[in-house]
Amino acid sequence: MVDIPLGLPKDVDKYFYNREKELITLNSIVNTLNQNISNQILVTGLRGVGKSFLLKKLMTTIPKNILVSYIDISNIYGAGKSNLTEEDILYGLLSEMNNSLQSNEKIYKKTYKKIHIQIKNLLSKLKTNDYTFNDNETIFSIPIPQITENYKKLSDFVFNFPQEVVNTSKGKINGFIIIIDEFQLIGELKNVDAFFWLIRSFTQKQDNVTYIFTGSTSTTSEMVEKLNGSSGAFGQRMIQFNIEPFSKETSKNYLKEKIPEINFTDDGFERFYSCTRGYPANINSFCNVMSSNIIYGDKEVIKEFYNKLDQIAVKWISIWSSLNKKEKEIITTLIDNESIKWKDLAKYVSFSQATLTTNVKKLKNKGLISNFNKLYKIEDFMLSAWLKHRKKEDGFYPL
Ligand SMILES: Nc1ncnc2c1ncn2[C@@H]1O[C@H](COP(=O)(O)OP(=O)(O)OP(=O)(O)O)[C@@H](O)[C@H]1O
Ligand SMILES: [Mg+2]
C-alpha cells in the first residue's frame, strides 16, 4: 500500500506537482495589485482536477504585503444547513478576512489589533442575531450594521472591508485576495444574480481587491454564465481559465517522482491512465489501494480497479450518500440513458416537472450534472463508473 494523502495535504510543497504555468499566470495576475490594478479571476475544472490544491499552493507564494483569505462555500452550506443565505456567506467572508489580519498581527499589530477585536465582537453578535450596537460605532470609517434585516448595510460593510484595510495600512498592505471555493454552491441562494451583481458593483470601484472564484464546474455551466457570461454579472471581464487533468506524460512523471513504489508495464500504465483520466484525485486514490509488490500490466490494473472501486471511489460514495432520493433518481436515470433532453428526463423520473427543476438545479450546483446543447448528462465519470459497477455487481443501484 502507498501512503499519499487523499484530502488536501498540510505539507503543500511535499506533494504538489506541476502546474508551473498556472502558478506563473495566477501570480502575475494578482501581483498587479501592487500597481493598484485589481483583476477578477474565475478558475473552473471538474471534480478532483486540483483546483483547491493549486490555490492553496498559490497562497504560499503570495508576498507578505498582500493578504489572502480563503473560504469554501461547501463548509458553510454543508454544516448541517438545509439552505444557504447571503448572510451566511458574508459571515464566512468577514471571519476569514479577519483571520488573515490576525495572522499578520505581528507586523500590523499597532494598526489592526483594535479592529480585529471589534470585528470579532461584530461576528459573535451576528451569530446570535444580536445587533444592539451603539448608534455611531464604526470600524475604519464604515458604519457597523445596526439591525438584522439590514442586509444591504452588512454587505456594504463586508465588501468595503478589504479595500479599507489597504487604504488604512499606510502602504504596508497593497492588496487583498479573496478566494471563494466551491462557488457554484452560491447557486443555492434564492437570488444568485443579485448577489453576483452586488459583488461586481464593489469590485468595480476597488483597485486593491481581487476575488478568485473557483469550483467544480465545466467552463460552460449555468453558474459560470451567471457570473461571467456575456449577460452575467461580470460580463466576461473576469480572467477565466480551466484547469485540465494531467496529460499522460505529466501523470507518468508524477508517478515516477511522487509514487515511485508502484510499477507498471507500458500497457499497464496506458490502462491506469484511462482509468484515472489524469485527474490527480483519481490517481492518488487508485495508487492508495495498489501494491508495491506487483508489476501492473493491463489485466492487473483492470482487476485492481474493479476489485477496489469502493475504496478508490470513496469520495464519490460520500457524495452519493449525501444526495436526496430524487437527486439519486435523476442521476441513475441519466446513467441508464447516457445524455438526454429535458422532456425525456421528465418522462422517465417519477415526480413532477417542478420537483425535477429544483433537484436538477441542486445537482448542477454540486457539479454533478451538466447540460450542454440541451442534453443533460453526468459530469463526473468516477461517480458514474462506480454506480455502473455497483449495478452490475448487485443488480441495482446503491440506496
Ligand atoms: N498539482 C497536484 N499535485 C499533486 N497532487 C495534486 C495536485 N492537484 C491535486 N492533487 C491531489 O488531488 C486531490 C484533489 O485535488 P483538489 O481537492 O485540489 O481538487 P479539486 O479540483 O479542488 O476538487 P473538488 O472539485 O472535489 O474540490 C487532492 O488529494 C490533491 O492532493
Ligand atoms: Mg476543491
Coordinates of C-alpha atoms and ligand atoms in Angstrom, one line a residue:
M1 CA 0.0 0.0 0.0
V2 CA 1.1 3.5 -0.7
D3 CA 0.6 6.5 1.6
I4 CA -0.5 9.5 -0.3
P5 CA -3.0 11.9 1.2
L6 CA -6.5 11.8 -0.3
G7 CA -7.5 15.2 1.0
L8 CA -5.6 18.4 0.8
P9 CA -2.2 17.8 2.5
K10 CA -1.0 20.3 5.0
D11 CA 2.5 20.0 3.6
V12 CA 1.7 21.5 0.3
D13 CA 5.2 21.5 -1.1
K14 CA 5.9 17.9 -0.4
Y15 CA 3.0 16.6 -2.5
F16 CA 2.3 19.4 -5.0
Y17 CA 3.4 18.6 -8.6
N18 CA 3.5 20.5 -11.8
R19 CA 1.1 23.4 -12.7
E20 CA 4.0 25.8 -13.1
K21 CA 2.4 27.6 -15.9
E22 CA -0.9 28.1 -14.0
L23 CA 1.0 29.4 -11.0
I24 CA 3.0 31.9 -13.1
T25 CA -0.2 33.1 -14.7
L26 CA -2.0 33.4 -11.4
N27 CA 0.9 35.1 -9.7
S28 CA 1.3 37.7 -12.5
I29 CA -2.5 38.4 -12.4
V30 CA -2.6 39.0 -8.7
N31 CA 0.6 40.9 -8.5
T32 CA -0.9 43.8 -10.4
L33 CA -2.5 44.7 -7.0
N34 CA 0.9 46.3 -6.3
Q35 CA 0.2 48.7 -9.1
N36 CA -3.4 49.3 -7.8
I37 CA -4.9 47.2 -10.6
S38 CA -7.3 44.6 -9.5
N39 CA -8.3 41.7 -11.7
Q40 CA -11.1 39.3 -11.0
I41 CA -10.4 35.6 -11.7
L42 CA -12.5 32.5 -12.3
V43 CA -10.9 29.1 -12.2
T44 CA -13.1 26.2 -13.4
G45 CA -12.4 22.5 -13.7
L46 CA -14.1 19.2 -12.9
R47 CA -14.1 17.5 -9.5
G48 CA -10.7 16.2 -8.4
V49 CA -8.7 18.0 -11.1
G50 CA -6.7 20.0 -8.5
K51 CA -8.3 23.5 -8.2
S52 CA -8.2 23.8 -4.5
F53 CA -4.7 22.4 -4.2
L54 CA -3.5 24.8 -6.9
L55 CA -5.0 27.8 -5.0
K56 CA -3.6 26.5 -1.7
K57 CA -0.2 26.4 -3.4
L58 CA -0.7 29.9 -4.8
M59 CA -1.4 31.2 -1.3
T60 CA 2.1 30.1 -0.2
T61 CA 3.6 32.2 -2.9
I62 CA 1.9 35.5 -2.3
P63 CA 4.1 38.3 -0.9
K64 CA 3.6 39.4 2.7
N65 CA 2.2 42.8 1.6
I66 CA -0.9 41.1 0.1
L67 CA -3.4 39.5 2.4
V68 CA -5.2 36.3 1.3
S69 CA -8.4 34.8 2.6
Y70 CA -9.9 31.5 1.6
I71 CA -13.5 30.4 2.1
D72 CA -15.1 27.2 1.0
I73 CA -18.8 27.6 0.4
S74 CA -19.3 23.8 0.9
N75 CA -18.1 24.2 4.5
I76 CA -20.8 26.8 5.1
Y77 CA -23.5 25.0 3.2
G78 CA -22.6 21.6 4.3
A79 CA -22.5 22.4 8.0
G80 CA -25.9 20.9 8.6
K81 CA -27.7 23.8 6.9
S82 CA -30.5 23.0 4.6
N83 CA -30.5 26.4 2.9
L84 CA -27.8 28.9 2.2
T85 CA -28.3 32.6 2.8
E86 CA -26.4 35.7 1.8
E87 CA -25.7 36.4 5.5
D88 CA -24.0 33.0 5.8
I89 CA -21.6 33.9 3.0
L90 CA -21.0 37.4 4.4
Y91 CA -20.3 36.0 7.8
G92 CA -17.8 33.5 6.4
L93 CA -16.1 36.2 4.3
L94 CA -15.7 38.6 7.2
S95 CA -14.5 36.0 9.6
E96 CA -11.8 34.7 7.2
M97 CA -10.7 38.3 6.3
N98 CA -10.4 38.9 10.0
N99 CA -8.3 35.7 10.4
S100 CA -6.0 37.0 7.6
L101 CA -5.5 40.2 9.5
Q102 CA -4.7 38.3 12.7
S103 CA -2.2 36.1 11.0
N104 CA -0.3 39.3 10.1
E105 CA -0.8 40.7 13.5
K106 CA 2.9 40.7 14.4
I107 CA 3.6 43.1 11.6
Y108 CA 0.4 45.1 11.8
K109 CA -0.3 44.9 15.5
K110 CA -0.5 48.6 16.0
T111 CA -3.0 49.3 13.3
Y112 CA -5.2 46.3 13.4
K113 CA -5.3 44.9 16.9
K114 CA -8.3 47.0 17.9
I115 CA -10.1 46.4 14.7
H116 CA -9.6 42.7 15.0
I117 CA -11.3 42.7 18.3
Q118 CA -14.1 44.9 17.0
I119 CA -14.7 42.5 14.2
K120 CA -14.7 39.5 16.5
N121 CA -17.3 41.3 18.5
L122 CA -19.4 42.0 15.5
L123 CA -19.1 38.4 14.3
S124 CA -20.3 37.0 17.6
K125 CA -23.2 39.4 17.6
L126 CA -24.1 38.4 14.1
K127 CA -24.0 34.8 15.0
T128 CA -26.6 35.3 17.7
N129 CA -28.5 37.8 15.6
D130 CA -27.8 40.4 18.3
Y131 CA -27.5 43.8 16.5
T132 CA -27.5 46.1 19.5
F133 CA -24.6 48.3 18.7
N134 CA -24.1 51.9 19.7
D135 CA -25.6 54.1 17.1
N136 CA -22.4 55.6 15.8
E137 CA -20.0 52.8 16.1
T138 CA -17.7 52.4 13.1
I139 CA -14.8 50.2 12.0
F140 CA -12.4 52.1 9.8
S141 CA -14.9 54.6 8.5
I142 CA -17.5 52.1 7.6
P143 CA -20.6 52.1 9.8
I144 CA -21.3 48.9 11.6
P145 CA -24.7 47.5 10.5
Q146 CA -27.4 48.0 13.1
I147 CA -30.3 45.7 12.5
T148 CA -30.7 42.1 11.5
E149 CA -32.8 42.7 8.3
N150 CA -30.3 45.2 7.2
Y151 CA -28.6 43.0 4.7
K152 CA -27.6 45.9 2.5
K153 CA -25.6 47.5 5.3
L154 CA -24.0 44.3 6.2
S155 CA -22.9 43.6 2.6
D156 CA -21.6 47.2 2.3
F157 CA -19.5 46.6 5.4
V158 CA -18.1 43.2 4.3
F159 CA -17.4 44.1 0.7
N160 CA -15.8 47.5 1.6
F161 CA -13.7 45.9 4.3
P162 CA -10.8 44.5 2.2
Q163 CA -10.2 47.8 0.4
E164 CA -10.4 49.8 3.6
V165 CA -7.7 47.5 5.1
V166 CA -5.4 48.5 2.2
N167 CA -6.4 52.2 2.4
T168 CA -5.6 52.4 6.1
S169 CA -2.4 50.4 6.1
K170 CA -0.2 53.3 5.2
G171 CA 1.4 51.4 2.3
K172 CA 2.1 48.3 4.3
I173 CA -0.6 46.3 2.5
N174 CA -1.1 46.6 -1.2
G175 CA -3.9 44.2 -1.8
F176 CA -6.4 41.7 -0.6
I177 CA -7.1 38.4 -2.4
I178 CA -10.3 36.6 -1.5
I179 CA -10.6 33.0 -2.8
I180 CA -14.1 31.7 -2.9
D181 CA -14.0 27.9 -3.4
E182 CA -17.0 25.7 -4.4
F183 CA -18.6 29.0 -5.6
Q184 CA -21.1 27.0 -7.7
L185 CA -23.0 26.4 -4.5
I186 CA -23.8 30.1 -4.4
G187 CA -26.4 28.9 -6.9
E188 CA -28.4 27.7 -3.9
L189 CA -29.2 31.3 -2.9
K190 CA -32.7 32.5 -3.7
N191 CA -31.4 35.4 -5.7
V192 CA -28.0 34.4 -7.1
D193 CA -27.9 37.1 -9.8
A194 CA -28.4 39.9 -7.3
F195 CA -25.6 38.6 -5.2
F196 CA -23.1 38.4 -8.1
W197 CA -24.1 41.8 -9.3
L198 CA -23.6 43.1 -5.8
I199 CA -20.0 41.8 -5.7
R200 CA -19.4 43.2 -9.1
S201 CA -20.6 46.7 -8.0
F202 CA -17.9 46.7 -5.3
T203 CA -15.1 45.3 -7.4
Q204 CA -15.7 47.9 -10.0
K205 CA -14.7 50.6 -7.5
Q206 CA -11.9 48.8 -5.8
D207 CA -8.3 48.8 -7.1
N208 CA -6.7 46.6 -4.5
V209 CA -9.1 43.7 -4.1
T210 CA -9.0 40.5 -6.2
Y211 CA -11.6 37.8 -6.0
I212 CA -10.8 34.3 -7.2
F213 CA -13.9 32.2 -7.7
T214 CA -13.3 28.5 -8.2
G215 CA -15.4 25.4 -8.1
S216 CA -16.3 22.1 -9.6
T217 CA -17.9 23.1 -12.8
S218 CA -17.4 22.9 -16.5
T219 CA -16.5 26.0 -18.4
T220 CA -20.0 26.3 -19.8
S221 CA -22.1 25.7 -16.7
E222 CA -25.1 27.9 -15.8
M223 CA -23.2 29.3 -12.8
V224 CA -20.3 30.3 -14.9
E225 CA -22.7 32.0 -17.3
K226 CA -24.4 33.9 -14.4
L227 CA -21.1 35.0 -13.0
N228 CA -19.1 35.8 -16.1
G229 CA -21.2 35.1 -19.2
S230 CA -22.0 37.8 -21.7
S231 CA -25.1 38.7 -19.8
G232 CA -23.7 37.7 -16.4
A233 CA -22.7 40.0 -13.6
F234 CA -19.0 40.3 -14.7
G235 CA -19.9 40.2 -18.4
Q236 CA -16.7 38.3 -19.4
R237 CA -14.5 40.8 -17.7
M238 CA -13.1 38.1 -15.3
I239 CA -10.0 36.4 -16.3
Q240 CA -11.2 32.8 -16.7
F241 CA -9.3 29.7 -17.1
N242 CA -10.0 26.0 -16.9
I243 CA -7.7 23.5 -15.0
E244 CA -7.1 20.5 -17.2
P245 CA -6.3 17.0 -15.9
F246 CA -2.6 15.9 -16.0
S247 CA -1.6 14.8 -19.5
K248 CA -0.3 11.2 -20.0
E249 CA 3.3 12.4 -19.8
T250 CA 2.7 14.5 -16.7
S251 CA 0.9 11.6 -15.0
K252 CA 3.8 9.3 -15.8
N253 CA 6.3 11.8 -14.4
Y254 CA 4.1 12.5 -11.3
L255 CA 4.1 8.8 -10.5
K256 CA 7.8 8.5 -11.1
E257 CA 8.6 11.3 -8.8
K258 CA 5.9 11.1 -6.0
I259 CA 4.8 7.5 -6.0
P260 CA 7.8 5.5 -7.4
E261 CA 6.9 2.3 -5.5
I262 CA 4.1 1.5 -8.0
N263 CA 5.4 -0.2 -11.1
F264 CA 3.7 -0.6 -14.4
T265 CA 4.4 -2.2 -17.8
D266 CA 3.7 0.1 -20.7
D267 CA 0.3 -1.5 -21.2
G268 CA -0.5 -1.3 -17.6
F269 CA 0.3 2.4 -17.5
E270 CA -1.9 3.1 -20.5
R271 CA -4.8 1.3 -18.7
F272 CA -4.1 3.2 -15.5
Y273 CA -4.3 6.5 -17.3
S274 CA -7.6 5.5 -18.9
C275 CA -9.0 4.6 -15.5
T276 CA -7.9 7.8 -13.9
R277 CA -8.0 10.1 -16.9
G278 CA -5.2 12.2 -15.4
Y279 CA -7.3 13.5 -12.5
P280 CA -4.9 13.8 -9.5
A281 CA -7.7 12.8 -7.1
N282 CA -8.2 9.6 -9.0
I283 CA -4.5 8.9 -9.5
N284 CA -4.0 9.3 -5.7
S285 CA -6.9 7.3 -4.6
F286 CA -6.1 4.5 -7.1
C287 CA -2.4 4.4 -6.0
N288 CA -3.5 4.2 -2.4
V289 CA -5.0 0.8 -3.0
M290 CA -2.2 -0.6 -5.2
S291 CA 0.6 -2.8 -4.1
S292 CA 4.3 -2.2 -4.4
N293 CA 4.9 -5.9 -4.9
I294 CA 3.2 -6.2 -8.2
I295 CA 4.3 -5.1 -11.7
Y296 CA 1.0 -3.9 -13.0
G297 CA 0.1 -4.9 -16.6
D298 CA -3.1 -4.2 -18.4
K299 CA -5.0 -7.1 -16.8
E300 CA -3.8 -6.4 -13.3
V301 CA -4.8 -2.8 -13.5
I302 CA -8.3 -3.6 -14.6
K303 CA -8.7 -6.3 -11.9
E304 CA -7.4 -4.0 -9.2
F305 CA -9.6 -1.1 -10.4
Y306 CA -12.8 -3.1 -10.2
N307 CA -11.9 -5.1 -7.0
K308 CA -11.1 -1.9 -5.1
L309 CA -13.5 0.5 -6.8
D310 CA -15.4 1.1 -3.5
Q311 CA -12.2 2.3 -1.9
I312 CA -11.0 4.2 -4.9
A313 CA -14.3 6.0 -5.3
V314 CA -14.7 6.7 -1.6
K315 CA -15.0 10.4 -2.1
W316 CA -17.8 9.8 -4.6
I317 CA -19.6 7.4 -2.3
S318 CA -19.8 10.0 0.4
I319 CA -21.1 12.5 -2.2
W320 CA -23.7 9.9 -3.3
S321 CA -24.9 9.2 0.3
S322 CA -25.4 13.0 0.8
L323 CA -27.9 13.2 -2.1
N324 CA -31.7 13.0 -1.5
K325 CA -33.8 10.3 -3.1
K326 CA -34.9 12.5 -6.0
E327 CA -31.4 13.6 -6.8
K328 CA -30.3 10.0 -6.9
E329 CA -33.2 9.1 -9.2
I330 CA -32.1 11.8 -11.6
I331 CA -28.5 10.6 -11.6
T332 CA -29.4 6.9 -12.2
T333 CA -31.8 7.9 -15.0
L334 CA -29.0 9.8 -16.7
I335 CA -26.7 6.8 -16.3
D336 CA -29.3 4.5 -17.8
N337 CA -29.9 6.8 -20.7
E338 CA -26.5 8.5 -21.3
S339 CA -27.4 12.0 -22.3
I340 CA -31.0 13.0 -22.8
K341 CA -33.2 16.0 -23.4
W342 CA -35.3 17.7 -20.6
K343 CA -38.6 16.3 -21.9
D344 CA -37.3 12.7 -21.8
L345 CA -35.8 13.2 -18.4
A346 CA -39.1 14.5 -17.2
K347 CA -40.8 11.5 -18.7
Y348 CA -38.5 8.9 -17.1
V349 CA -38.5 10.3 -13.5
S350 CA -41.3 9.5 -11.1
F351 CA -42.0 13.1 -9.9
S352 CA -43.4 16.4 -11.2
Q353 CA -41.5 18.8 -13.5
A354 CA -41.4 21.4 -10.7
T355 CA -39.7 18.9 -8.4
L356 CA -37.4 17.9 -11.2
T357 CA -36.4 21.6 -11.8
T358 CA -35.5 22.1 -8.2
N359 CA -33.4 18.9 -8.0
V360 CA -31.7 19.3 -11.3
K361 CA -30.6 22.8 -10.2
K362 CA -29.2 21.3 -7.0
L363 CA -27.2 18.7 -8.9
K364 CA -25.8 21.3 -11.3
N365 CA -24.7 23.4 -8.4
K366 CA -22.9 20.4 -6.9
G367 CA -21.1 20.0 -10.2
L368 CA -22.5 16.5 -10.7
I369 CA -24.6 17.0 -13.9
S370 CA -24.5 19.4 -16.7
N371 CA -26.5 20.4 -19.7
F372 CA -24.9 21.3 -23.0
N373 CA -26.7 21.8 -26.3
K374 CA -29.9 20.9 -24.4
L375 CA -28.6 17.5 -23.4
Y376 CA -28.4 16.5 -19.8
K377 CA -25.6 14.2 -18.7
I378 CA -23.4 13.2 -15.7
E379 CA -20.5 15.5 -15.3
D380 CA -18.5 13.2 -13.1
F381 CA -17.1 10.0 -14.7
M382 CA -15.9 8.4 -11.5
L383 CA -19.4 8.7 -9.9
S384 CA -20.9 7.1 -13.0
A385 CA -18.2 4.4 -13.1
W386 CA -18.8 3.5 -9.5
L387 CA -22.6 3.4 -9.9
K388 CA -22.5 1.3 -13.1
H389 CA -20.1 -1.1 -11.3
R390 CA -22.4 -1.5 -8.3
K391 CA -25.4 -2.0 -10.5
K392 CA -23.5 -4.7 -12.4
E393 CA -22.4 -6.5 -9.3
D394 CA -25.5 -6.1 -7.1
G395 CA -28.2 -5.9 -9.8
F396 CA -29.4 -2.5 -8.5
Y397 CA -28.0 1.0 -7.7
P398 CA -26.9 1.6 -4.2
L399 CA -29.5 3.2 -2.0
Ligands
LIG1 N1 -0.8 19.5 -8.6 C1 -1.0 18.5 -7.9 N2 0.0 17.7 -7.4 C2 -0.2 16.7 -6.6 N3 -1.4 16.3 -6.2 C3 -2.5 17.0 -6.5 C4 -2.4 18.1 -7.4 N4 -3.6 18.7 -7.6 C5 -4.4 17.9 -6.9 N5 -3.8 16.9 -6.3 C6 -4.4 16.0 -5.4 O1 -5.6 15.6 -5.9 C7 -6.7 15.6 -5.0 C8 -7.8 16.5 -5.4 O2 -7.3 17.9 -5.5 P1 -8.2 19.1 -5.2 O3 -9.0 18.9 -4.0 O4 -7.4 20.3 -5.3 O5 -9.2 19.0 -6.4 P2 -10.4 20.0 -6.8 O6 -10.3 20.3 -8.2 O7 -10.4 21.1 -5.8 O8 -11.6 19.0 -6.5 P3 -13.1 19.3 -5.9 O9 -13.8 19.8 -7.1 O10 -13.5 18.0 -5.4 O11 -12.9 20.3 -4.8 C9 -6.0 16.0 -3.6 O12 -5.8 14.8 -2.9 C10 -4.7 16.6 -4.0 O13 -3.8 16.4 -3.1
MG2 MG -11.8 21.8 -4.4

